[in-house]
Coordinates of C-alpha atoms in Angstrom, one line a residue:
M1 CA -8.0 4.0 -1.1
R2 CA -7.8 2.4 -4.5
A3 CA -6.3 -1.1 -5.4
C4 CA -5.7 -2.2 -8.6
V5 CA -4.1 -5.6 -10.2
A6 CA -3.2 -6.3 -13.7
T7 CA -2.1 -10.1 -14.8
C8 CA -0.1 -10.5 -17.9
C9 CA -0.6 -14.4 -18.7
K10 CA -0.2 -16.1 -22.1
A11 CA -1.0 -19.6 -23.1
P12 CA 1.9 -22.0 -22.5
D13 CA 2.3 -22.5 -26.3
S14 CA 3.0 -18.7 -26.9
G15 CA 6.7 -18.5 -26.0
I16 CA 6.0 -16.5 -22.9
R17 CA 6.6 -18.4 -19.9
R18 CA 6.9 -15.6 -17.3
A19 CA 3.5 -14.0 -16.1
R20 CA 3.5 -10.7 -13.5
A21 CA 0.9 -9.5 -11.4
W22 CA 0.7 -5.8 -10.0
Q23 CA -1.2 -4.9 -6.8
T24 CA -1.1 -1.6 -4.9
N25 CA -2.3 -1.0 -1.6
P26 CA -2.5 -4.6 -0.6
S27 CA -5.0 -5.7 2.1
R28 CA -4.4 -9.1 3.7
S29 CA -7.4 -11.0 4.3
S30 CA -8.2 -10.8 8.2
P31 CA -11.1 -11.7 10.4
S32 CA -11.2 -7.9 11.5
A33 CA -11.3 -6.7 7.8
S34 CA -14.6 -4.7 6.5
P35 CA -16.5 -6.7 4.2
G36 CA -15.4 -4.6 1.1
V37 CA -11.6 -4.8 2.2
E38 CA -12.2 -8.6 2.6
A39 CA -13.6 -9.0 -0.8
S40 CA -11.0 -7.0 -2.5
A41 CA -8.1 -8.9 -0.8
G42 CA -10.0 -12.3 -1.8
T43 CA -10.2 -11.1 -5.4
Y44 CA -6.5 -10.6 -5.4
L45 CA -5.8 -13.9 -3.7
Q46 CA -7.9 -15.6 -6.3
L47 CA -6.0 -14.2 -9.0
E48 CA -2.6 -15.0 -8.0
A49 CA -3.5 -18.5 -7.2
R50 CA -5.1 -19.1 -10.5
A51 CA -2.1 -17.5 -12.3
S52 CA 0.7 -19.5 -10.0
A53 CA -1.3 -22.7 -10.9
T54 CA -1.1 -22.2 -14.6
P55 CA 1.2 -24.9 -16.3
G56 CA 4.1 -23.5 -18.2
I57 CA 4.6 -20.2 -16.9
E58 CA 6.6 -18.6 -14.1
F59 CA 4.6 -16.4 -11.7
V60 CA 5.6 -13.2 -9.9
A61 CA 3.0 -11.0 -7.8
L62 CA 4.2 -7.6 -6.7
R63 CA 2.3 -6.3 -3.6
Y64 CA 3.0 -2.5 -3.3
G65 CA 2.7 -0.6 -0.1
F66 CA 1.0 3.0 -0.8
F67 CA 2.6 4.9 -3.2
Y68 CA 4.0 8.3 -1.9
G69 CA 6.5 10.8 -4.0
P70 CA 5.8 12.8 -7.2
G71 CA 2.6 12.2 -9.1
T72 CA 1.0 10.3 -6.4
W73 CA -1.9 11.2 -3.6
Y74 CA 0.5 11.9 -1.0
T75 CA 2.3 15.0 -1.9
R76 CA 1.7 18.6 -0.8
E77 CA -0.2 19.0 -4.4
G78 CA -2.0 15.5 -4.1
D79 CA -5.3 14.7 -3.1
I80 CA -4.3 13.7 0.5
G81 CA -2.6 16.9 0.5
D82 CA -5.8 18.8 -0.1
Q83 CA -7.6 16.8 2.3
V84 CA -5.7 17.5 5.2
R85 CA -5.7 21.2 4.5
Q86 CA -9.2 21.1 4.2
Q87 CA -9.4 19.1 7.6
Q88 CA -11.4 16.4 5.5
L89 CA -9.0 13.4 6.8
P90 CA -9.3 12.8 10.6
I91 CA -7.4 10.5 13.0
I92 CA -10.0 7.7 13.6
G93 CA -9.9 6.4 17.0
E94 CA -6.8 5.6 18.2
G95 CA -5.1 5.6 14.9
Q96 CA -3.4 2.3 15.3
G97 CA -4.0 0.9 11.6
V98 CA -0.5 0.4 10.5
Y99 CA 0.2 1.7 6.5
S100 CA 3.1 0.4 4.8
F101 CA 4.4 3.1 2.3
V102 CA 6.6 3.1 -0.8
H103 CA 8.1 5.6 -2.8
I104 CA 7.3 5.6 -6.3
D105 CA 10.8 5.8 -7.5
D106 CA 11.7 2.9 -5.2
A107 CA 8.9 1.0 -6.4
A108 CA 10.0 1.5 -10.3
E109 CA 13.6 0.2 -9.3
T110 CA 12.2 -2.7 -7.3
T111 CA 9.7 -3.5 -10.2
A112 CA 12.5 -3.3 -12.8
A113 CA 14.5 -5.9 -10.2
A114 CA 11.8 -8.3 -10.3
L115 CA 12.1 -9.1 -14.1
E116 CA 14.7 -11.7 -12.8
C117 CA 13.5 -12.5 -9.3
P118 CA 12.5 -16.1 -8.3
P119 CA 8.9 -16.8 -8.9
G120 CA 6.5 -15.9 -6.0
A121 CA 4.8 -13.3 -4.2
Y122 CA 6.7 -10.2 -2.8
N123 CA 5.5 -7.1 -0.7
I124 CA 7.3 -4.0 -2.1
V125 CA 7.2 -1.7 0.9
D126 CA 9.6 0.6 2.6
G127 CA 10.4 -1.3 5.7
N128 CA 9.4 1.7 8.0
P129 CA 5.5 0.9 8.6
S130 CA 3.7 3.6 10.7
P131 CA 0.6 3.9 12.4
Q132 CA -2.1 6.7 11.0
Y133 CA -1.9 8.8 14.1
L134 CA 1.9 9.2 13.5
W135 CA 2.1 9.3 9.6
L136 CA -1.1 11.6 9.1
T137 CA 0.4 13.9 12.0
A138 CA 3.7 14.2 10.1
F139 CA 2.0 14.6 6.6
A140 CA 0.0 17.3 7.8
R141 CA 2.9 19.2 9.3
A142 CA 4.8 18.9 6.2
A143 CA 2.0 19.9 3.9
G144 CA 1.3 23.0 6.2
A145 CA -1.8 22.0 7.3
P146 CA -3.5 22.1 10.9
A147 CA -3.1 19.0 12.9
P148 CA -5.6 16.5 11.9
P149 CA -9.0 16.3 13.7
R150 CA -9.9 13.1 15.6
V151 CA -12.9 11.4 15.5
S152 CA -14.3 8.1 17.1
E153 CA -14.8 5.1 15.4
E154 CA -18.6 5.3 15.4
E155 CA -18.4 8.9 13.9
A156 CA -16.3 7.7 11.2
L157 CA -18.3 4.5 10.4
R158 CA -21.4 7.1 9.9
A159 CA -19.6 9.5 7.7
S160 CA -17.2 7.4 5.9
G161 CA -18.1 3.7 5.8
P162 CA -16.4 0.2 7.5
D163 CA -13.6 0.4 5.0
A164 CA -12.1 3.8 6.4
V165 CA -12.6 2.7 9.7
Y166 CA -10.6 -0.4 9.1
Y167 CA -7.7 1.2 7.2
A168 CA -7.5 3.8 10.3
T169 CA -7.7 1.3 13.2
R170 CA -7.1 -2.2 12.3
L171 CA -4.7 -2.4 9.2
G172 CA -1.8 -4.4 9.8
A173 CA 1.9 -3.8 8.5
L174 CA 3.2 -5.6 5.7
R175 CA 6.3 -7.9 5.8
T176 CA 9.0 -6.6 3.6
R177 CA 10.3 -9.8 2.3
K178 CA 8.9 -13.2 1.2
P179 CA 10.3 -16.0 3.3
G180 CA 13.4 -17.6 1.4
A181 CA 13.2 -15.1 -1.5
S182 CA 16.3 -13.9 -2.9
L183 CA 15.2 -10.3 -4.6
S184 CA 17.5 -7.9 -2.9
S185 CA 15.1 -5.0 -3.7
V186 CA 12.2 -6.3 -1.5
R187 CA 12.8 -4.0 0.9
A188 CA 12.6 -0.8 -0.9
P189 CA 15.6 1.5 -0.3
S190 CA 13.6 4.4 1.1
S191 CA 14.3 5.6 4.6
G192 CA 10.3 5.6 5.0
F193 CA 7.5 7.9 4.9
R194 CA 7.5 9.1 8.4
S195 CA 11.3 9.8 8.6
K196 CA 11.3 12.2 5.5
S197 CA 9.7 15.2 7.3
G198 CA 9.4 18.0 4.7
A199 CA 10.9 16.0 2.3
L200 CA 8.5 13.4 2.2
L201 CA 6.2 15.4 0.0
E202 CA 8.8 15.8 -2.7

């Protein structure tokens, strides 16, 4: 899974007082995280801390869940659709890693709303997190693919590495709102990735 962050920070004397950061598929720092995930999460936290400590600007961080919907990986025609049809995306172990999704349209609407929100960090997710074994099974069915194969953690570690095992087995759900926040769209209005059945790929 890819993750990216972009910051927009201007010098205090430039007249621009609001800085924004975008991060997709955030992974929180956790003692159980794989080294790659831990390093990535640490990078984002450092960027947020640096921007929030910069005098003269208001800082807003938007931490998106996994995007689905048109133009994303999670469609029938997208990369994940191809992988499930080719039986390349297995349920690892018990598949208890919890994914937090957000539809791309909801993410766009929430991003626009964030232009006027109070400074701080916000998790932008649909409020219906789902463990890998549930969402992957539903996704494969909706994509017209066979049921996902199952592999042990040891097999997945050898084949795909520790990051894949972490996401599938130990990833935790993101909270849908920042304590005390007033951004009304922090919880994206979608009914959730898994609940969309066949429509989730549209």
